[in-house]
PDB file of C-alpha atoms in Angstrom:
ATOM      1  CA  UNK U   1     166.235 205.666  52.655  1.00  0.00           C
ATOM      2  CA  UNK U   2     164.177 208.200  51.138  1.00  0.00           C
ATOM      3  CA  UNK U   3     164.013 211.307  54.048  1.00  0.00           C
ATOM      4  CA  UNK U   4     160.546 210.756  54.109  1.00  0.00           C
ATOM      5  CA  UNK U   5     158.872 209.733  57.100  1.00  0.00           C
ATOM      6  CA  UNK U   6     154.933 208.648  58.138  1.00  0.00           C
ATOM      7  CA  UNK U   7     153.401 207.885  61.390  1.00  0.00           C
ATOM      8  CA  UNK U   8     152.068 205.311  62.684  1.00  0.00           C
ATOM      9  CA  UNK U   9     153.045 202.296  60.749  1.00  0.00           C
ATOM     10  CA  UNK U  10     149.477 200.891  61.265  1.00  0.00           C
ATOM     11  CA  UNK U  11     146.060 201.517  62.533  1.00  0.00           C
ATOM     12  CA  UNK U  12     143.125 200.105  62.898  1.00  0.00           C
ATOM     13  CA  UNK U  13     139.938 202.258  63.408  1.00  0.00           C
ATOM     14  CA  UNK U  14     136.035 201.181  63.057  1.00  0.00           C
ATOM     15  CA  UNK U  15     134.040 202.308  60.924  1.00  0.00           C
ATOM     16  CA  UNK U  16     132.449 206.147  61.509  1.00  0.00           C
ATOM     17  CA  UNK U  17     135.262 207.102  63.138  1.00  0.00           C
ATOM     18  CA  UNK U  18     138.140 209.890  61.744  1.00  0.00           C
ATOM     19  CA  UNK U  19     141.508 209.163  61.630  1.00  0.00           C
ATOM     20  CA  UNK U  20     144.856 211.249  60.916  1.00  0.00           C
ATOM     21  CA  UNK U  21     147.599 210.446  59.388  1.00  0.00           C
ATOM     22  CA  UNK U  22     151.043 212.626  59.728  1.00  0.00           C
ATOM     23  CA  UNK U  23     154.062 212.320  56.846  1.00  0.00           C
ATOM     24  CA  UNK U  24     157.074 214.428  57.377  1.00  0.00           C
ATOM     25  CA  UNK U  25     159.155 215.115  53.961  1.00  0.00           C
ATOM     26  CA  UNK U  26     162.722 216.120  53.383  1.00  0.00           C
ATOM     27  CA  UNK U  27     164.212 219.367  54.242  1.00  0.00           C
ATOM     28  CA  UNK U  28     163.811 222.014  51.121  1.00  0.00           C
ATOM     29  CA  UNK U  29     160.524 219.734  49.758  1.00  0.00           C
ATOM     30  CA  UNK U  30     157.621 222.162  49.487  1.00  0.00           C
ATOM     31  CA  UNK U  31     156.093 219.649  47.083  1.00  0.00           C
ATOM     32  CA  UNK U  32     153.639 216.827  48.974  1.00  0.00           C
ATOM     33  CA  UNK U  33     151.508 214.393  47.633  1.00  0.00           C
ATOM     34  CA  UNK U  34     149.190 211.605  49.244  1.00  0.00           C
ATOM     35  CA  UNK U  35     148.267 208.068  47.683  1.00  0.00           C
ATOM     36  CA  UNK U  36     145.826 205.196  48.612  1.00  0.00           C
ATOM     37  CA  UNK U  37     147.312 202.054  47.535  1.00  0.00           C
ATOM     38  CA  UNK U  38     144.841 198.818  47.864  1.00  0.00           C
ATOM     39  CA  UNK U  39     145.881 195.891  48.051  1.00  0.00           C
ATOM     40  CA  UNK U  40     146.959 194.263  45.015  1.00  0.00           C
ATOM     41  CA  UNK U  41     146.389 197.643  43.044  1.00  0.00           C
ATOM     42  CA  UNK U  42     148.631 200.745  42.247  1.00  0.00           C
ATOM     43  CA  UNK U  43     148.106 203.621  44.399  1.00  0.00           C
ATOM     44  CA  UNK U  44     145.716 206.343  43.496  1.00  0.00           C
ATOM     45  CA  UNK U  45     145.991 210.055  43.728  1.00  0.00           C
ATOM     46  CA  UNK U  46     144.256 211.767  46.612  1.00  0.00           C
ATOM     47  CA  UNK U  47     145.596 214.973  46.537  1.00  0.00           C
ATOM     48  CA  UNK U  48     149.042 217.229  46.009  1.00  0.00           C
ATOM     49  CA  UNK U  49     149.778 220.504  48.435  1.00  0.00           C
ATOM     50  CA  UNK U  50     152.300 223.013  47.208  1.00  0.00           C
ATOM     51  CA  UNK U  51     153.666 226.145  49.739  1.00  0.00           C
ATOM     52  CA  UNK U  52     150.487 224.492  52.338  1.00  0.00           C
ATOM     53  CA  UNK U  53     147.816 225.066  49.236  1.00  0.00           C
ATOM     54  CA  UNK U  54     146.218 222.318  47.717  1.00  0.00           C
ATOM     55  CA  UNK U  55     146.728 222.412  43.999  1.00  0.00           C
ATOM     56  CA  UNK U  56     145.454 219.105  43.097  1.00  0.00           C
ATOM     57  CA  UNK U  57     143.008 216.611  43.982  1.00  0.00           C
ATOM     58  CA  UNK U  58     141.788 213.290  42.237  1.00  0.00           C
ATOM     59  CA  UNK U  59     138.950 211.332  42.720  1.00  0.00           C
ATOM     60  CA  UNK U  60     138.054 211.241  45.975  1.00  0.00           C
ATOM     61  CA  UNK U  61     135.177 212.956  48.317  1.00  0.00           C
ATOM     62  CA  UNK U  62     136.155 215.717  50.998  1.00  0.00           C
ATOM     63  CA  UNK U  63     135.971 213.474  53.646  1.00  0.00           C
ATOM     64  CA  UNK U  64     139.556 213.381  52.841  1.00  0.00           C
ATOM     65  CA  UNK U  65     141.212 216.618  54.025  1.00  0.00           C
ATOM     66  CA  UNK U  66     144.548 217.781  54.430  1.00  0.00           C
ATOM     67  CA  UNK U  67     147.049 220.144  55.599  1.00  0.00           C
ATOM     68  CA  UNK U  68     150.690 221.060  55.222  1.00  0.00           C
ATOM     69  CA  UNK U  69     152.960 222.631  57.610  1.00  0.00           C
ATOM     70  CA  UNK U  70     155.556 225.618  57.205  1.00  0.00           C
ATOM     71  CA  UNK U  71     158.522 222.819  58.866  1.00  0.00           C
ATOM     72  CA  UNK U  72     157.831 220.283  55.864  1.00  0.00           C
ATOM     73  CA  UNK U  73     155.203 217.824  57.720  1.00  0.00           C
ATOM     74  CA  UNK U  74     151.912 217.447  56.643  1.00  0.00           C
ATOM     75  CA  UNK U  75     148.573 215.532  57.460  1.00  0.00           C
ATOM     76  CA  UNK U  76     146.010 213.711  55.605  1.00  0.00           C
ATOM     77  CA  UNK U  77     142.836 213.340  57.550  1.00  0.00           C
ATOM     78  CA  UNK U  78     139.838 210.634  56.650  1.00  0.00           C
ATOM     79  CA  UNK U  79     135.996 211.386  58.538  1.00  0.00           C
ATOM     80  CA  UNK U  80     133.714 208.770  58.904  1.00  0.00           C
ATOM     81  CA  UNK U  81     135.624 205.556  57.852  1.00  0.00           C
ATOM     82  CA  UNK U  82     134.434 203.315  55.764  1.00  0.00           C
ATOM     83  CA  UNK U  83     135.073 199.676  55.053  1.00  0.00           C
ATOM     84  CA  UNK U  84     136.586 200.361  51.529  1.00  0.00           C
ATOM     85  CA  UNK U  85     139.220 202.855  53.108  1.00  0.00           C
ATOM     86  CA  UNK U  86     140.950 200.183  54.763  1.00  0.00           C
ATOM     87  CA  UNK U  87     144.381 200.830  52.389  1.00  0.00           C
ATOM     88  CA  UNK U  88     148.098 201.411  52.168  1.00  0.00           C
ATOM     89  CA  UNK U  89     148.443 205.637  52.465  1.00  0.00           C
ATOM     90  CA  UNK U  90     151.689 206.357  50.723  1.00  0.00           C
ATOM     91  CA  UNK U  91     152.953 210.365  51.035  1.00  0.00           C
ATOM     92  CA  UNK U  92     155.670 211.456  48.235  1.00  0.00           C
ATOM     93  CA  UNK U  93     157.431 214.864  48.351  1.00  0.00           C
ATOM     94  CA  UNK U  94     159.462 216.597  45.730  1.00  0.00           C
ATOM     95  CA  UNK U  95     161.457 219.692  45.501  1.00  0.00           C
ATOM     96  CA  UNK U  96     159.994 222.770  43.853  1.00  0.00           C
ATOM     97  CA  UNK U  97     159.120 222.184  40.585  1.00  0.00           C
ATOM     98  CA  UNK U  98     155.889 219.548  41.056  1.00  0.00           C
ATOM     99  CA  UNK U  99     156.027 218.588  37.701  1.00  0.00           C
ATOM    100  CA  UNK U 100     159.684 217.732  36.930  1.00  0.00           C
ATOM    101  CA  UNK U 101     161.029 216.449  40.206  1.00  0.00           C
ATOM    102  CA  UNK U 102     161.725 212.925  41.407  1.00  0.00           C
ATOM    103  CA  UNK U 103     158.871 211.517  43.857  1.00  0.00           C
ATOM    104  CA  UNK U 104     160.149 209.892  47.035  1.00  0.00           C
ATOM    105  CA  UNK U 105     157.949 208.173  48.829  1.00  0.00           C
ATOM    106  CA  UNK U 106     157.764 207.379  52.537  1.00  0.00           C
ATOM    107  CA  UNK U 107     157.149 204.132  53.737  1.00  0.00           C
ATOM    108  CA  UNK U 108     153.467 204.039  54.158  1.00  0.00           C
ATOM    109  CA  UNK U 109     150.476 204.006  56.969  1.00  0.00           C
ATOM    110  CA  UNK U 110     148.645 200.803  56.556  1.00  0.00           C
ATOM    111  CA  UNK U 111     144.968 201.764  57.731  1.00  0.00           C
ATOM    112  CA  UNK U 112     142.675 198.929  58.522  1.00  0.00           C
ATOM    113  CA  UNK U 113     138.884 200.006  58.910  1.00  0.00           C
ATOM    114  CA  UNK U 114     136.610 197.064  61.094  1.00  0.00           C
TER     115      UNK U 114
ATOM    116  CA  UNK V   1     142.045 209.646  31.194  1.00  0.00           C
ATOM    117  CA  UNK V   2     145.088 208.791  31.612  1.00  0.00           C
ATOM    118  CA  UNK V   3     145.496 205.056  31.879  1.00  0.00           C
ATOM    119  CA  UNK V   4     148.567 203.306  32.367  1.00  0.00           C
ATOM    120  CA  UNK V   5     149.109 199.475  31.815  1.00  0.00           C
ATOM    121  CA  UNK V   6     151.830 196.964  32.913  1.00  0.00           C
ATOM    122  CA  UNK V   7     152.558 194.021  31.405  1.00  0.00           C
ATOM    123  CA  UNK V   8     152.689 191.046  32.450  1.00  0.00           C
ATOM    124  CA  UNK V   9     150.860 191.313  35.671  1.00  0.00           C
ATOM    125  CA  UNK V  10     153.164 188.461  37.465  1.00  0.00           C
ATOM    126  CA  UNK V  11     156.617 187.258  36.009  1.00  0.00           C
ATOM    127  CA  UNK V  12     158.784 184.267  37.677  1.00  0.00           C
ATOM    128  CA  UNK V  13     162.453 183.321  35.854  1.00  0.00           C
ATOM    129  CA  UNK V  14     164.840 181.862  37.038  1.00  0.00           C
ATOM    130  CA  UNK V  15     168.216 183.411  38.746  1.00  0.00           C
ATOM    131  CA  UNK V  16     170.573 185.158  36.162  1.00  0.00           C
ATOM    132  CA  UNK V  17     168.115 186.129  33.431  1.00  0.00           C
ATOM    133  CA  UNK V  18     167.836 189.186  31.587  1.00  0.00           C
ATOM    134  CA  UNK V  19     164.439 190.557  31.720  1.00  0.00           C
ATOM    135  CA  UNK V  20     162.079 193.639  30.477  1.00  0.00           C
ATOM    136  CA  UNK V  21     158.923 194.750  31.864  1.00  0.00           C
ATOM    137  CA  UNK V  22     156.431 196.867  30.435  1.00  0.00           C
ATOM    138  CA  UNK V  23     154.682 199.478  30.821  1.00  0.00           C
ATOM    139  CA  UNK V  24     152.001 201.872  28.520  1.00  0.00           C
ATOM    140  CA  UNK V  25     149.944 205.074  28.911  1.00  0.00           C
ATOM    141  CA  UNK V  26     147.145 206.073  26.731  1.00  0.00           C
ATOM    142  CA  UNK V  27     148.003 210.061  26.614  1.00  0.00           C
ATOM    143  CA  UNK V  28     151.162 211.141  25.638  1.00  0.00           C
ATOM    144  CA  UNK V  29     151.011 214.001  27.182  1.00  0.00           C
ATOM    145  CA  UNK V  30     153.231 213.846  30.002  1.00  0.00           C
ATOM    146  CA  UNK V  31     155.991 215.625  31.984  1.00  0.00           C
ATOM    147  CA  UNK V  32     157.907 212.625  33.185  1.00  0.00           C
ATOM    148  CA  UNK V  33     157.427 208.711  33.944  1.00  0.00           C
ATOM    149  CA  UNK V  34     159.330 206.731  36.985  1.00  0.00           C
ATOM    150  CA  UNK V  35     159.618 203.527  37.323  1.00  0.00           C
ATOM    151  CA  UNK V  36     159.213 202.381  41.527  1.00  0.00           C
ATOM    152  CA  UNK V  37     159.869 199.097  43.128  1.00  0.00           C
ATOM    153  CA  UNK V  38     157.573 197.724  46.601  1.00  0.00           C
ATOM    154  CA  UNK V  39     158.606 195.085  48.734  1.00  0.00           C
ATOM    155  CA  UNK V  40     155.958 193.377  50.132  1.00  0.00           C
ATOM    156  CA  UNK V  41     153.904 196.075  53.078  1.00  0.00           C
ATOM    157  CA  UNK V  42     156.309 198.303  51.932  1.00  0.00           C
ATOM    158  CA  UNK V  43     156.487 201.815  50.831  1.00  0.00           C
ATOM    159  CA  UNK V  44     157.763 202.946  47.233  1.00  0.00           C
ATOM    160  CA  UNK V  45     161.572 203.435  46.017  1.00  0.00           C
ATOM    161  CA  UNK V  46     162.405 205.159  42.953  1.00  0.00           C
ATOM    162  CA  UNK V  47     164.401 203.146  40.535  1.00  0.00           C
ATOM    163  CA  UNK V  48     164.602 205.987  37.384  1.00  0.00           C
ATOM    164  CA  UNK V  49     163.259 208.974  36.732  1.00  0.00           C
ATOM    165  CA  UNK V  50     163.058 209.891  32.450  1.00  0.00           C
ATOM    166  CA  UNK V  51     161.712 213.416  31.763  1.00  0.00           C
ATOM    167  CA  UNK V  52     159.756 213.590  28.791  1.00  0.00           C
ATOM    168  CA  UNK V  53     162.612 215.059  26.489  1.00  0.00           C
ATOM    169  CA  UNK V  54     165.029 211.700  27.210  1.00  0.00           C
ATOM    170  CA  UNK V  55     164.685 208.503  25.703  1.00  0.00           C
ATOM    171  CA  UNK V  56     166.316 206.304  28.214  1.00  0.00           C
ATOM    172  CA  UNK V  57     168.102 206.499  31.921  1.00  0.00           C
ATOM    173  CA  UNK V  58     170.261 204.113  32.858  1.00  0.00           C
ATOM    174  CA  UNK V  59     171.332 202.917  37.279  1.00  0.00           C
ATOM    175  CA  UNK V  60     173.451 199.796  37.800  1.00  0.00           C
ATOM    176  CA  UNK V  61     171.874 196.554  35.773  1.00  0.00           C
ATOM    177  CA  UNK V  62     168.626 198.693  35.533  1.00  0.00           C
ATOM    178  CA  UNK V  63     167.526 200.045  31.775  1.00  0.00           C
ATOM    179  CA  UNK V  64     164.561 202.065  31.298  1.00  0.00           C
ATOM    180  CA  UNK V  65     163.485 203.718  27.798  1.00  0.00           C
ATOM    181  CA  UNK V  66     160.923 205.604  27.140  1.00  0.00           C
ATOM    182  CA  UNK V  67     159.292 206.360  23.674  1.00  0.00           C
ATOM    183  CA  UNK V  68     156.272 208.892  24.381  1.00  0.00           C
ATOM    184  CA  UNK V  69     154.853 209.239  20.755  1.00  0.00           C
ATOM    185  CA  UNK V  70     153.619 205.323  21.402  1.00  0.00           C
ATOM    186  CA  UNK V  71     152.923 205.662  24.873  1.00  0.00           C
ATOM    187  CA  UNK V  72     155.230 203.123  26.418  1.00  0.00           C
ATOM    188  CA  UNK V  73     158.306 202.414  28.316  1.00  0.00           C
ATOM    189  CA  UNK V  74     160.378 199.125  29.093  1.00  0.00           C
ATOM    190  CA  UNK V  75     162.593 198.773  32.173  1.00  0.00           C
ATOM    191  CA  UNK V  76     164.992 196.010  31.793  1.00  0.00           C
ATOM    192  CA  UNK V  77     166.559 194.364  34.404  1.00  0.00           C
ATOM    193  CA  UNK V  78     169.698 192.391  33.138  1.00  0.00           C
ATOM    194  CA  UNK V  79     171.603 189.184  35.067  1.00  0.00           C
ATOM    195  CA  UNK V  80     168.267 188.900  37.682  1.00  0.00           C
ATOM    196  CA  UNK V  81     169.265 188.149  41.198  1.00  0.00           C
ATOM    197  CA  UNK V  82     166.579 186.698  44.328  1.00  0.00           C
ATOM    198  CA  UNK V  83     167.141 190.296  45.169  1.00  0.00           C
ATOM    199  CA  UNK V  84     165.105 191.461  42.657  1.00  0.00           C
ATOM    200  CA  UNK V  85     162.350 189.974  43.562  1.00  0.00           C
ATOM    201  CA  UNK V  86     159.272 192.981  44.718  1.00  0.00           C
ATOM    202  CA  UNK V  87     156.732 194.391  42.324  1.00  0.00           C
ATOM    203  CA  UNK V  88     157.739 197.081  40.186  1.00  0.00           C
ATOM    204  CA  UNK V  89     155.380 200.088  39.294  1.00  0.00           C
ATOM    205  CA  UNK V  90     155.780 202.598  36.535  1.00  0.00           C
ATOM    206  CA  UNK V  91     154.062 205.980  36.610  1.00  0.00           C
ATOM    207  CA  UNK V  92     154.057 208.860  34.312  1.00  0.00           C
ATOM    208  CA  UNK V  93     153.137 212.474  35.504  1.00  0.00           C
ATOM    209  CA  UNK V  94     150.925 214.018  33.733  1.00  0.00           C
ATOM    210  CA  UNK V  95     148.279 217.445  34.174  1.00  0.00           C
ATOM    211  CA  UNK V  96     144.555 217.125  34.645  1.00  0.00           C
ATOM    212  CA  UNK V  97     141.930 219.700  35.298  1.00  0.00           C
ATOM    213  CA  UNK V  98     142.491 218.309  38.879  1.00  0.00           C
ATOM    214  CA  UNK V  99     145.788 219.337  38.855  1.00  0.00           C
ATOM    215  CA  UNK V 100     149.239 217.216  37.997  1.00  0.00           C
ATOM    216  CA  UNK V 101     149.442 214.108  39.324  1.00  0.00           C
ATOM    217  CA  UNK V 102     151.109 210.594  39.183  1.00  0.00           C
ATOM    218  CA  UNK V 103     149.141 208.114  37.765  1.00  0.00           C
ATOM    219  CA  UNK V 104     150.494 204.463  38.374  1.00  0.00           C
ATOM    220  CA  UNK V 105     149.947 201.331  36.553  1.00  0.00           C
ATOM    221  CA  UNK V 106     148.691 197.847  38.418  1.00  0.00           C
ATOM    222  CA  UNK V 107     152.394 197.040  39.245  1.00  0.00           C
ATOM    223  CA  UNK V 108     154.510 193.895  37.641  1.00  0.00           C
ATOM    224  CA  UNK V 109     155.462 190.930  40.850  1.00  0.00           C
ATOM    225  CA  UNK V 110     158.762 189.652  39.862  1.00  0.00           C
ATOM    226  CA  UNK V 111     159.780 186.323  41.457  1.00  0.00           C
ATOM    227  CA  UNK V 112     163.551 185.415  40.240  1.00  0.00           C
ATOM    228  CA  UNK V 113     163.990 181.845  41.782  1.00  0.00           C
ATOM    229  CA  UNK V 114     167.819 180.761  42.804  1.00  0.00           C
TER     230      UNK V 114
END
């Protein structure tokens, strides 16, 4: 049991539509991170908010957005869906130092896209 | 780029076994590397966590080393139990001009038969 919690557990959404997805981390984490984990694949880095401001993003086009709260939750929102985002959506907090800390991971949002 | 590969992709033994997995990067440069197990649909759990300055951490019948001047790690898992069985993922953390990030190899699926 990691402290870190997502919601839902799944979805499924067609495709054009926006969808939201909600992580909350452990108390004290200011450090949150969101993967995209296909299946069969390790997951990939979409982006890492420290203090609510993004300080990191990989490879991936700002129809994914996010946003993290003062009370340790945070969001990762997807506009217009597409097939290929049909994935496992992993979020992983840390304590304060982003670089040194342990990632825990929550337990995932598995998005299917029709 | 950072690129990390795990080797093999699929393992089966039997119950009892000692066994190492493994795991490489291509750029040394990096702050730390963990090593994560998945159960099927399942979110991530951190086995060990070696900062770049250590050469090896040690939790229960789990052994990881790391040797960052050749860009790989082994975790080995001695006297295997059904238990075991999941897929295990190593990652090292390492800064881009996109920010730090985790970058995670393809996984290793473990099957230890009774």
């Amino acid at each position: 049991e990691t402290g870190v919690t997502q919601s839902p557990t799944h979805l499924i959404k067609t495709r054009g539509q926006q969808v939201t997805l909600r992580c909350s981390s452990q108390s004290g984490h200011n450090t949150v991170s969101w993967y995209q984990q296909a299946l069969g694949q390790g997951p990939q880095f979409i982006f890492q908010y420290y203090r609510e401001e993004e300080n990191g993003r990989g490879n991936f086009p700002p129809r994914f957005s996010g946003l993290q709260f003062p009370n340790y939750s945070s969001e990762l929102n997807v506009n217009a869906l597409e097939l290929d985002d049909s994935a496992l959506y992993l979020c992983a907090s840390s304590l304060d130092s982003p670089l040194e800390d342990e990632q825990f991971f929550g337990p995932g949002t598995r998005l299917t896209v029709l | 780029k950072q690129e990390v590969t795990q080797i093999p992709a699929a393992l089966s033994v039997p119950e009892g076994e000692n066994l190492v997995l493994n795991c490489s990067f291509t750029d040394s440069a990096i702050y730390n590397l963990q090593w994560f197990r998945q159960d099927p649909g399942k979110g991530l759990t951190s086995l060990l966590l070696i900062q770049s300055s250590q050469r090896e951490q040690t939790s229960g019948r789990l052994n990881a080393s790391l040797d960052k001047s050749s860009g790989r790690s082994t975790l080995y898992i001695a006297a295997s139990q059904p238990g075991d069985s999941a897929t295990y993922l190593c990652a090292v953390r390492h800064y881009t001009n996109a920010g730090n990030m985790l970058t995670f190899g393809g996984g290793t699926r473990l099957m230890v038969k009774p």
